[in-house]
PDB file of C-alpha atoms in Angstrom:
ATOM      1  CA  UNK A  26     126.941 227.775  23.488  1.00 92.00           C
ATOM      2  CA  UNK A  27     125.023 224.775  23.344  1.00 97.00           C
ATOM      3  CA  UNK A  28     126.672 221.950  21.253  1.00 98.00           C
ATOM      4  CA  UNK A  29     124.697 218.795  20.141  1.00 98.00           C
ATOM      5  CA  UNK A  30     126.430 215.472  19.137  1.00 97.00           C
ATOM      6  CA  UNK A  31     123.801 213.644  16.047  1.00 97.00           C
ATOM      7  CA  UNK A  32     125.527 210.314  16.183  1.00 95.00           C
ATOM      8  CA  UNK A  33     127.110 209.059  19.347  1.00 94.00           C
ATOM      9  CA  UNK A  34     129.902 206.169  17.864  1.00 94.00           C
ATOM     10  CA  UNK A  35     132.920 205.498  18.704  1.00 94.00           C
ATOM     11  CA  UNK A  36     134.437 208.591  17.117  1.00 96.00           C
ATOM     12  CA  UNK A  37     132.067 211.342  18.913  1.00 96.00           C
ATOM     13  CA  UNK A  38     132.889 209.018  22.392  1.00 96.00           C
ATOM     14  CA  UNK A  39     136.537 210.043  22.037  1.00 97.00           C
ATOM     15  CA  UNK A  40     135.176 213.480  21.188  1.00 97.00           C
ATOM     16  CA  UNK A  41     133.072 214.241  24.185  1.00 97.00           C
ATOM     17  CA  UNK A  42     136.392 213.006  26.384  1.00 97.00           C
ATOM     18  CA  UNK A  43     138.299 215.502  24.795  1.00 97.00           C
ATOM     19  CA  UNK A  44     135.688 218.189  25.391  1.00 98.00           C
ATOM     20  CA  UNK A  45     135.505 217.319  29.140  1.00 97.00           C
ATOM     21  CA  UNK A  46     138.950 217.305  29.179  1.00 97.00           C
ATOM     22  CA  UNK A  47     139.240 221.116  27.660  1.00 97.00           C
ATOM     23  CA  UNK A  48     136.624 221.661  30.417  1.00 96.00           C
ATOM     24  CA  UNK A  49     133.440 222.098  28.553  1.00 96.00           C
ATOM     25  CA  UNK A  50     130.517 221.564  31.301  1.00 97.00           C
ATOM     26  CA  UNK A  51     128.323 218.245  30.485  1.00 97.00           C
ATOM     27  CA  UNK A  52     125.428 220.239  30.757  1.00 95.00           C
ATOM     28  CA  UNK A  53     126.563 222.257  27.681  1.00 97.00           C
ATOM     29  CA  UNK A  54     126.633 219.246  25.725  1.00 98.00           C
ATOM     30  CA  UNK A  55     123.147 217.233  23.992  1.00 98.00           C
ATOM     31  CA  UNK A  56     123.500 213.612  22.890  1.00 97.00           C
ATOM     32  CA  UNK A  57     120.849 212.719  20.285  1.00 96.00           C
ATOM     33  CA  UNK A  58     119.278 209.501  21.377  1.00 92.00           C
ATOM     34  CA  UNK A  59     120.954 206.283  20.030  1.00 86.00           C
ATOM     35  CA  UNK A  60     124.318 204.429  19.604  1.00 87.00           C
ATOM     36  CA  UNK A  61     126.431 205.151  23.511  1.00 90.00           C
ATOM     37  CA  UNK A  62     124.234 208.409  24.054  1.00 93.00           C
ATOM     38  CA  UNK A  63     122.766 206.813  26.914  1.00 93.00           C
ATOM     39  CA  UNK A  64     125.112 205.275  28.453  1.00 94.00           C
ATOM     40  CA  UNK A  65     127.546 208.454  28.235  1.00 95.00           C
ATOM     41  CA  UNK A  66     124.983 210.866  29.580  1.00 95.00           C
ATOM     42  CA  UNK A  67     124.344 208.902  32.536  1.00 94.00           C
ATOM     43  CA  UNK A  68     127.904 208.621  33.102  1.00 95.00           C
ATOM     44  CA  UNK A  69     128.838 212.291  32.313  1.00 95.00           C
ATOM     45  CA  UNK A  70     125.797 213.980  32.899  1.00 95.00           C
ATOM     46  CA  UNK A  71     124.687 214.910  29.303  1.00 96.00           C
ATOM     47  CA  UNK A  72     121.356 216.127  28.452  1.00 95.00           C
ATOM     48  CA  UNK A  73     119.417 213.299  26.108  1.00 96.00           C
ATOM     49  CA  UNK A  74     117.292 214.641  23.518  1.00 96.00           C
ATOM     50  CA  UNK A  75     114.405 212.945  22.801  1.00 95.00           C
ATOM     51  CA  UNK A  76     114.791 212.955  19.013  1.00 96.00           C
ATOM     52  CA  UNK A  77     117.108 214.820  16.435  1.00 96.00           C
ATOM     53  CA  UNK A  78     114.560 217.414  16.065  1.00 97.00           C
ATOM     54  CA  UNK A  79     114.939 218.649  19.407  1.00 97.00           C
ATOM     55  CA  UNK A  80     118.473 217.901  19.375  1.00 97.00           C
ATOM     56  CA  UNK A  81     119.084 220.737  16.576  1.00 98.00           C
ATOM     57  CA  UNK A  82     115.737 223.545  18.423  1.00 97.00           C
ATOM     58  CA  UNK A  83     118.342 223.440  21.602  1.00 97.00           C
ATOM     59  CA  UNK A  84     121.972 223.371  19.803  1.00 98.00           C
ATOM     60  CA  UNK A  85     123.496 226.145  18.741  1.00 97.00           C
ATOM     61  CA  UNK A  86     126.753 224.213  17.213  1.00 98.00           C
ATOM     62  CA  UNK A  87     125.551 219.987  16.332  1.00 98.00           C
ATOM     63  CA  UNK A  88     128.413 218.061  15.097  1.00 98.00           C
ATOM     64  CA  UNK A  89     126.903 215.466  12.607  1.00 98.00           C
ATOM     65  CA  UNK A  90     128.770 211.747  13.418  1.00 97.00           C
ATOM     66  CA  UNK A  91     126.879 209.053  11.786  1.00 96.00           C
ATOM     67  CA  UNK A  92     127.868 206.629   8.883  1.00 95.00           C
ATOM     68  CA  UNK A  93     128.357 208.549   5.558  1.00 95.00           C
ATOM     69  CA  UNK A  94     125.824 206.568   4.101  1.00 94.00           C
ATOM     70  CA  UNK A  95     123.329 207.886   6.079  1.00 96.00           C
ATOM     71  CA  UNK A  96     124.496 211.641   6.491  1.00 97.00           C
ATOM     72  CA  UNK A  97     122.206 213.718   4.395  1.00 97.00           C
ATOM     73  CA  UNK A  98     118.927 211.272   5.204  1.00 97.00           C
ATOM     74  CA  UNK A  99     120.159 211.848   8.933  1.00 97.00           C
ATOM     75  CA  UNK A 100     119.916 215.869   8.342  1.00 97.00           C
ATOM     76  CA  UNK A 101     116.725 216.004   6.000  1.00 96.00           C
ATOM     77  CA  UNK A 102     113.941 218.280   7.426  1.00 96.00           C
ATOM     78  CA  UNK A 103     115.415 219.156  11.161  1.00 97.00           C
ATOM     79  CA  UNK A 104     114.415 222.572  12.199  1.00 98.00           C
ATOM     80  CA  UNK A 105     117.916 223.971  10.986  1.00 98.00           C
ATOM     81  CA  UNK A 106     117.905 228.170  11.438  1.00 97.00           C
ATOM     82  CA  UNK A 107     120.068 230.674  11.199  1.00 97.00           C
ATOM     83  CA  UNK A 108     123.085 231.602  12.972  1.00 95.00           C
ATOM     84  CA  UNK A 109     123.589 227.958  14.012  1.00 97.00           C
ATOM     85  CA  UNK A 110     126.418 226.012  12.473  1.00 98.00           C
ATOM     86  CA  UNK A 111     126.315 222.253  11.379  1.00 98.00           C
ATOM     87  CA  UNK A 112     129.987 220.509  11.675  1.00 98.00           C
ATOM     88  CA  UNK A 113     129.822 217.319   9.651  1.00 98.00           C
ATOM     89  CA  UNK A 114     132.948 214.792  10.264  1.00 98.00           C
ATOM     90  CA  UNK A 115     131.195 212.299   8.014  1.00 97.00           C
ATOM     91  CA  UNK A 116     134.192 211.383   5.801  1.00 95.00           C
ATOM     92  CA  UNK A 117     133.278 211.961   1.874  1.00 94.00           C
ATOM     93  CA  UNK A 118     130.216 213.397   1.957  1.00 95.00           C
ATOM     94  CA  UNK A 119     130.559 216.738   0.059  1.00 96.00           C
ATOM     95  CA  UNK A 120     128.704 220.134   1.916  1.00 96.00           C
ATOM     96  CA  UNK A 121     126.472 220.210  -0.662  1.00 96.00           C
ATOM     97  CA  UNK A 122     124.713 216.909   0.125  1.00 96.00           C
ATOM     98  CA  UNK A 123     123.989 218.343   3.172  1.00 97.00           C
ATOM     99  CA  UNK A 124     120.540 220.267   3.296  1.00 96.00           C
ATOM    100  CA  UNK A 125     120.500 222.448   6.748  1.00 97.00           C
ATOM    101  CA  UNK A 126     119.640 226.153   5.531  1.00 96.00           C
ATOM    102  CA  UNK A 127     119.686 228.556   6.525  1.00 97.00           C
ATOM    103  CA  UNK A 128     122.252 227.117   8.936  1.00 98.00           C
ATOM    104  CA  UNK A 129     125.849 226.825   8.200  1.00 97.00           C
ATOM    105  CA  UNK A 130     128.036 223.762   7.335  1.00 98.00           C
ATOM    106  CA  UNK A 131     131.582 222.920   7.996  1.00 98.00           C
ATOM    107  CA  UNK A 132     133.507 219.771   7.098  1.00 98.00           C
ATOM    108  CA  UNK A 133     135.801 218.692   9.886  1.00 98.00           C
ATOM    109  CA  UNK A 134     137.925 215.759  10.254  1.00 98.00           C
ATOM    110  CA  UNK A 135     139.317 214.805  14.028  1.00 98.00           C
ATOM    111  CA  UNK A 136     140.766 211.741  14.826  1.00 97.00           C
ATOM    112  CA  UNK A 137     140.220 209.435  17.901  1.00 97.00           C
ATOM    113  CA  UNK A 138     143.384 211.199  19.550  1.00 97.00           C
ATOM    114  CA  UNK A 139     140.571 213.809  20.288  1.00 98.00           C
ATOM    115  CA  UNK A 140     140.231 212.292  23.404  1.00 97.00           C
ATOM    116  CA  UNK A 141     143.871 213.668  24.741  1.00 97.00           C
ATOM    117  CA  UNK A 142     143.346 217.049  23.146  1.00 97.00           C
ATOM    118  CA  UNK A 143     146.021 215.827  20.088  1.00 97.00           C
ATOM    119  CA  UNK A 144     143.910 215.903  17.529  1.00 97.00           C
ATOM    120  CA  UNK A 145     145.276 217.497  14.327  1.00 97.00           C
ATOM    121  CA  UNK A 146     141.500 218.704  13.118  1.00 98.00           C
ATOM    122  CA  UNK A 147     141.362 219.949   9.442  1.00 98.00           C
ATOM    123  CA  UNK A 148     138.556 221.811   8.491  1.00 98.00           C
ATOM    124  CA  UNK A 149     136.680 223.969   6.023  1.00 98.00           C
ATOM    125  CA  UNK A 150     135.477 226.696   5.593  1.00 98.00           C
ATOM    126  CA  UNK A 151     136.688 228.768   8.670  1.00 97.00           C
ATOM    127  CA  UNK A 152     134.121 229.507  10.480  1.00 96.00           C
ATOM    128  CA  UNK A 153     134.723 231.419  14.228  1.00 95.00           C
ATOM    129  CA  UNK A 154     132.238 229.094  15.871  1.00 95.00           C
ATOM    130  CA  UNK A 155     133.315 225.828  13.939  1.00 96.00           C
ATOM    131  CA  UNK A 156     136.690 226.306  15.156  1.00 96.00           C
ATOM    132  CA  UNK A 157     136.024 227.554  19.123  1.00 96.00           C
ATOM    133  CA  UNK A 158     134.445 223.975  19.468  1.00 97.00           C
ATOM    134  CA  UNK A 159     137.564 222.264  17.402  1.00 98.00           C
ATOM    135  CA  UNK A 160     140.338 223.668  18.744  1.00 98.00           C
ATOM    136  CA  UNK A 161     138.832 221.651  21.983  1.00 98.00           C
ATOM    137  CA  UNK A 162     140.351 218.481  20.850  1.00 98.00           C
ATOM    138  CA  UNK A 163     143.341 219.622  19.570  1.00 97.00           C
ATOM    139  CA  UNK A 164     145.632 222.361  16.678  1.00 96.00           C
ATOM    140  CA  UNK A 165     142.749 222.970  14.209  1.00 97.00           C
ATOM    141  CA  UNK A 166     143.962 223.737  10.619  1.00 97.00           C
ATOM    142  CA  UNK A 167     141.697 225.789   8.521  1.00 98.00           C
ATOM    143  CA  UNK A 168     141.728 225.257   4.699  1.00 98.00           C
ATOM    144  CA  UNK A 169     141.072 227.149   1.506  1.00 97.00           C
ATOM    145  CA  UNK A 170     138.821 224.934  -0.165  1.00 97.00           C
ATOM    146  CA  UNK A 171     136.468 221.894  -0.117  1.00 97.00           C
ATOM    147  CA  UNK A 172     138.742 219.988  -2.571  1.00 96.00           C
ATOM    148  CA  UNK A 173     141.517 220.661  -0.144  1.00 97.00           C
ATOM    149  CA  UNK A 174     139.786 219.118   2.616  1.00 97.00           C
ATOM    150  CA  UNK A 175     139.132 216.161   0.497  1.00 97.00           C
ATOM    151  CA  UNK A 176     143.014 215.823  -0.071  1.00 97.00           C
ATOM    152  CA  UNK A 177     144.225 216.534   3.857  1.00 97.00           C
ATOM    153  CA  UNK A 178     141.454 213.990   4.859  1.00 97.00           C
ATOM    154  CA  UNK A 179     143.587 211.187   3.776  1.00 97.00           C
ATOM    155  CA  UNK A 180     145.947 212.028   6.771  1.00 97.00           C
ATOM    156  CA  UNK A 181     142.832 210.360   8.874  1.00 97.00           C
ATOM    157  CA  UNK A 182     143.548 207.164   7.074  1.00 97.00           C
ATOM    158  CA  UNK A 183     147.135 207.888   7.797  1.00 97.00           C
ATOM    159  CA  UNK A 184     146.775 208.300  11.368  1.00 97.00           C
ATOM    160  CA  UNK A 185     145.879 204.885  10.973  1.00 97.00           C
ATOM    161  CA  UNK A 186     148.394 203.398   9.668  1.00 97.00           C
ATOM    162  CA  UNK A 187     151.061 204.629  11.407  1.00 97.00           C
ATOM    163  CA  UNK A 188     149.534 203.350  14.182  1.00 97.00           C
ATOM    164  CA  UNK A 189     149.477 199.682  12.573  1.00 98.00           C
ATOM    165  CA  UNK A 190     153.240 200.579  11.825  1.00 97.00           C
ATOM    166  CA  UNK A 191     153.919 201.385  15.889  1.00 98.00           C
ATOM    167  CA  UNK A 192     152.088 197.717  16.402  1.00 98.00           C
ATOM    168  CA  UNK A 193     154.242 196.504  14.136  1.00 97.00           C
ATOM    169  CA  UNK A 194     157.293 197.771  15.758  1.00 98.00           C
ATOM    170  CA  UNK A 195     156.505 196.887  19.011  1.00 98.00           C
ATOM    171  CA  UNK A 196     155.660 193.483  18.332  1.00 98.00           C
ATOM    172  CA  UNK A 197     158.839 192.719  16.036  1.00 98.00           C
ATOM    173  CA  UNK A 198     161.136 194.325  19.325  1.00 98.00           C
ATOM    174  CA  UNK A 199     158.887 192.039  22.209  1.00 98.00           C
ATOM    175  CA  UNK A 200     159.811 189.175  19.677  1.00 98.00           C
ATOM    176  CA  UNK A 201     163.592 190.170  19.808  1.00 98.00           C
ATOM    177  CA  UNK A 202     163.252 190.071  22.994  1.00 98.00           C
ATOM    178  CA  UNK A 203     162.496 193.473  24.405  1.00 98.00           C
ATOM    179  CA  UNK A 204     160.228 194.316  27.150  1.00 98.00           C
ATOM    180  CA  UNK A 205     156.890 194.330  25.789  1.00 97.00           C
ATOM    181  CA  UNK A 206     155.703 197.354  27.940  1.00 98.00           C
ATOM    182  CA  UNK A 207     159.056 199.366  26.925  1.00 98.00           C
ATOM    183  CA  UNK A 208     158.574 198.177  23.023  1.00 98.00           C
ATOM    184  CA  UNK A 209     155.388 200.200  22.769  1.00 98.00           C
ATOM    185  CA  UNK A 210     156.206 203.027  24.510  1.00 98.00           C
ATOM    186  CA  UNK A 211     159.420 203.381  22.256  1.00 98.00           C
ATOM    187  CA  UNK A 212     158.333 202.815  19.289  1.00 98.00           C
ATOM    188  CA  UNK A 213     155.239 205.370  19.869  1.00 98.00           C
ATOM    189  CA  UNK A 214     157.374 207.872  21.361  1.00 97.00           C
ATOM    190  CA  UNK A 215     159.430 207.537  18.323  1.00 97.00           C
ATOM    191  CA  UNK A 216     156.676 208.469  15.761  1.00 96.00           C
ATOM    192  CA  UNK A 217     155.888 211.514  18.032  1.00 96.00           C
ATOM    193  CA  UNK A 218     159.342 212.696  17.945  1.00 96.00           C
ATOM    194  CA  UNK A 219     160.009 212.494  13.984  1.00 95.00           C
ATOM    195  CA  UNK A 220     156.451 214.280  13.691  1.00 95.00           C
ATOM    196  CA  UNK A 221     157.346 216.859  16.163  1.00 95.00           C
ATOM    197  CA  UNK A 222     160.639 217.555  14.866  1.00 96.00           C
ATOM    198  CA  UNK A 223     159.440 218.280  11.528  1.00 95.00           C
ATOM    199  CA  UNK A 224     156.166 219.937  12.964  1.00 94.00           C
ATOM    200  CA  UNK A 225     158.037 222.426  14.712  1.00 94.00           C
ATOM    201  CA  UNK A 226     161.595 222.985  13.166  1.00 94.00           C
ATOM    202  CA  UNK A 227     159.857 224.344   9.884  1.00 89.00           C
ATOM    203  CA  UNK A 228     162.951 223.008   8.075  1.00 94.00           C
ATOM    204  CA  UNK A 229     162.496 221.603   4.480  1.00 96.00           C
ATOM    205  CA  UNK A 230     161.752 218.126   4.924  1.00 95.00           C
ATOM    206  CA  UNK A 231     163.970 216.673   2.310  1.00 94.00           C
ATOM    207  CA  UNK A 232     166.849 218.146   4.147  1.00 94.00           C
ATOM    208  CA  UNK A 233     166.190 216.949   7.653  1.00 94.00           C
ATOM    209  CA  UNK A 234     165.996 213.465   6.420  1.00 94.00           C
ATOM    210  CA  UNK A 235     169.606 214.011   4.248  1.00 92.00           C
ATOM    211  CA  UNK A 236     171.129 215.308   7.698  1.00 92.00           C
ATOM    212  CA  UNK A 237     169.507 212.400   9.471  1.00 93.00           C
ATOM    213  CA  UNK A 238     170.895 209.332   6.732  1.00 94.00           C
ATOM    214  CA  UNK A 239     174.551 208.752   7.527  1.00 91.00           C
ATOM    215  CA  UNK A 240     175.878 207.251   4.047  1.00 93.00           C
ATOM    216  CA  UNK A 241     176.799 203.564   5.537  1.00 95.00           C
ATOM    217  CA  UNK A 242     174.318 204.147   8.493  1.00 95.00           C
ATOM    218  CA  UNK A 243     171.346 201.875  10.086  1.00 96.00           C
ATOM    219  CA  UNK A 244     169.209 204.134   8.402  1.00 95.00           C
ATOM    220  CA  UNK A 245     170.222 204.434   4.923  1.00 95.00           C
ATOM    221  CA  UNK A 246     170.205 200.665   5.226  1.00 96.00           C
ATOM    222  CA  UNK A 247     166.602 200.001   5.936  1.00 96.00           C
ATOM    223  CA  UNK A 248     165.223 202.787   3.465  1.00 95.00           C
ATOM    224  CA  UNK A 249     167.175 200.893   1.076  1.00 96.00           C
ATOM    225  CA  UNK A 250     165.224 197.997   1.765  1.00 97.00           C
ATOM    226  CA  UNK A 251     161.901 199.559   1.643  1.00 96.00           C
ATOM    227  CA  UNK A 252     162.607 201.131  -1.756  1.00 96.00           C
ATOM    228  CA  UNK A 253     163.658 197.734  -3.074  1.00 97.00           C
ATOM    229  CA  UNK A 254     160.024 196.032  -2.172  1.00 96.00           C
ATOM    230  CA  UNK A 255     158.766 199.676  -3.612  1.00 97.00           C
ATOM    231  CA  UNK A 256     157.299 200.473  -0.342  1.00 96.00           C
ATOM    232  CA  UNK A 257     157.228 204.435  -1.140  1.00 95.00           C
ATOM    233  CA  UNK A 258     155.410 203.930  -4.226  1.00 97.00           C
ATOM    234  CA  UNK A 259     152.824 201.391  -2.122  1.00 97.00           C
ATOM    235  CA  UNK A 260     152.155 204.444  -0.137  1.00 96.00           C
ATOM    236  CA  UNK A 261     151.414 206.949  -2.730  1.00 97.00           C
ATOM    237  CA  UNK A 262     149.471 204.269  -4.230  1.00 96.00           C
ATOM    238  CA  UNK A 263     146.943 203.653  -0.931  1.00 97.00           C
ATOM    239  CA  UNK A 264     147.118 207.340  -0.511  1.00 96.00           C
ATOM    240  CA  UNK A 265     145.294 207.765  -3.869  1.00 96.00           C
ATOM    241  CA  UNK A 266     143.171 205.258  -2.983  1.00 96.00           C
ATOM    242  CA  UNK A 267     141.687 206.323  -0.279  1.00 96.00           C
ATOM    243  CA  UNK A 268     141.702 210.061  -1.689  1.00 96.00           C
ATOM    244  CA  UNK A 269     139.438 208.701  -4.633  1.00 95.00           C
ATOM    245  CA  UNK A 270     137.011 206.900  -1.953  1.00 94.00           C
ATOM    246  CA  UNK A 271     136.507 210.055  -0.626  1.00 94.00           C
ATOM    247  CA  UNK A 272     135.607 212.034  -3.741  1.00 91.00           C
ATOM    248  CA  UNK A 273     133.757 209.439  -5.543  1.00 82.00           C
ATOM    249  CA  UNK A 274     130.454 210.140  -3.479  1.00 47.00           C
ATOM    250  CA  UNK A 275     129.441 208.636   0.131  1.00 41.00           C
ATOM    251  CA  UNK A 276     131.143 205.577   1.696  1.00 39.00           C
ATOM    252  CA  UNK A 277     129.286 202.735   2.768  1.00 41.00           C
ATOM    253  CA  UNK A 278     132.241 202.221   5.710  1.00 37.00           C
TER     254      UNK A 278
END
């Protein structure tokens, strides 16, 4: 299987790590010409194609990676055919917008951690080949329906912030005092534990955190705190946000 990358950003960079990493063979993989394509394939030993036209006549699998903006222009009139499949990670930009028949189309959304093979990828619809190239960068989670991608999306702008909120952590320990180099590595192997715990004890989540507050305890204390400057209902609120960006057409970002 031949997969082509149409788009070669920052986001298909820590993409094509994670498929070396899985140990796909470079010369499986075809960068279309612009953005770090060059500079990758001459590092890596992917094939350049000359244009995106021959980028989809050799691909059997292309994973579409530009800016939203430009997703369905970036598509438009390829030599698309059948039995190939189109994965588009542009972020908001509905399958219908996309014109590839008569080849396939799945939404996907992995995140940078792709690189490691952590990447939490959802996607839609489930497609066999779709998810034998995701489940190279990570757990790929299959969903129901386009609106449900829309909604499980938002955990990309998550991912995010909970990285801004390890930062944040770090930086408030170093300033306490702590080793700098020990800071980070706390407070990110912190996040990883809470999400593992609930990822893989399958508990009810409202319970685990009532077993986890002591009445009287440090943390009772600082969710106190939070709820008093209305932090949860912050969340919800950037959570909507970002979950009408992606449903009111395109992004420009």
């Amino acid at each position: 299987m031949i997969v082509g990358i149409l788009g070669v950003g920052h986001l298909a960079a820590s993409m094509l790590t994670g498929f070396l990493r899985s140990g796909l063979d470079p010369a499986a993989i075809v960068l279309s010409p612009r953005g770090k394509a060059a500079t990758l394939a001459a590092q890596h030993g992917f094939r350049l194609a000359a244009d995106n036209r021959e980028l989809v006549e050799v691909s059997d699998v292309v994973l579409l990676s530009v800016r939203p903006i430009h997703a369905p222009e970036a598509v438009r009139g390829l030599p698309w055919r059948m039995g190939q499949t189109l994965i588009s990670v542009c972020a908001g930009v509905p399958l219908a917008s996309l014109d590839v028949a008569p080849a396939r189309i799945v939404r996907a959304m992995p995140l940078t951690a792709s690189e490691i093979g952590a990447s939490p990828t959802v996607y839609y619809p489930d497609l066999e080949q779709a998810r034998a190239v995701l489940d190279r960068l990570g757990p790929s989670i299959a969903l129901s329906s386009e609106r449900d991608f829309e909604v499980a999306t938002v955990s990309a702008a998550v991912y995010g912030w909970a990285q801004d909120l390890i930062r944040r952590t770090a930086e408030w320990s170093s300033a306490q005092g702590l080793d700098p180099a020990a800071a980070r590595r706390l407070a990110a192997r912190t996040f990883v534990a809470a999400g593992r715990l609930i990822a893989e004890k399958g508990d009810p989540m409202e319970r685990m955190l009532q077993e986890l507050v002591t009445p009287g305890g440090i943390t009772e204390r600082g969710l106190q705190v939070l709820s008093a400057r209305e932090v949860p209902t912050a969340w919800e609120e950037a959570c909507m946000a970002v979950l009408a960006k992606l449903t009111g057409g395109p992004a420009d970002t």
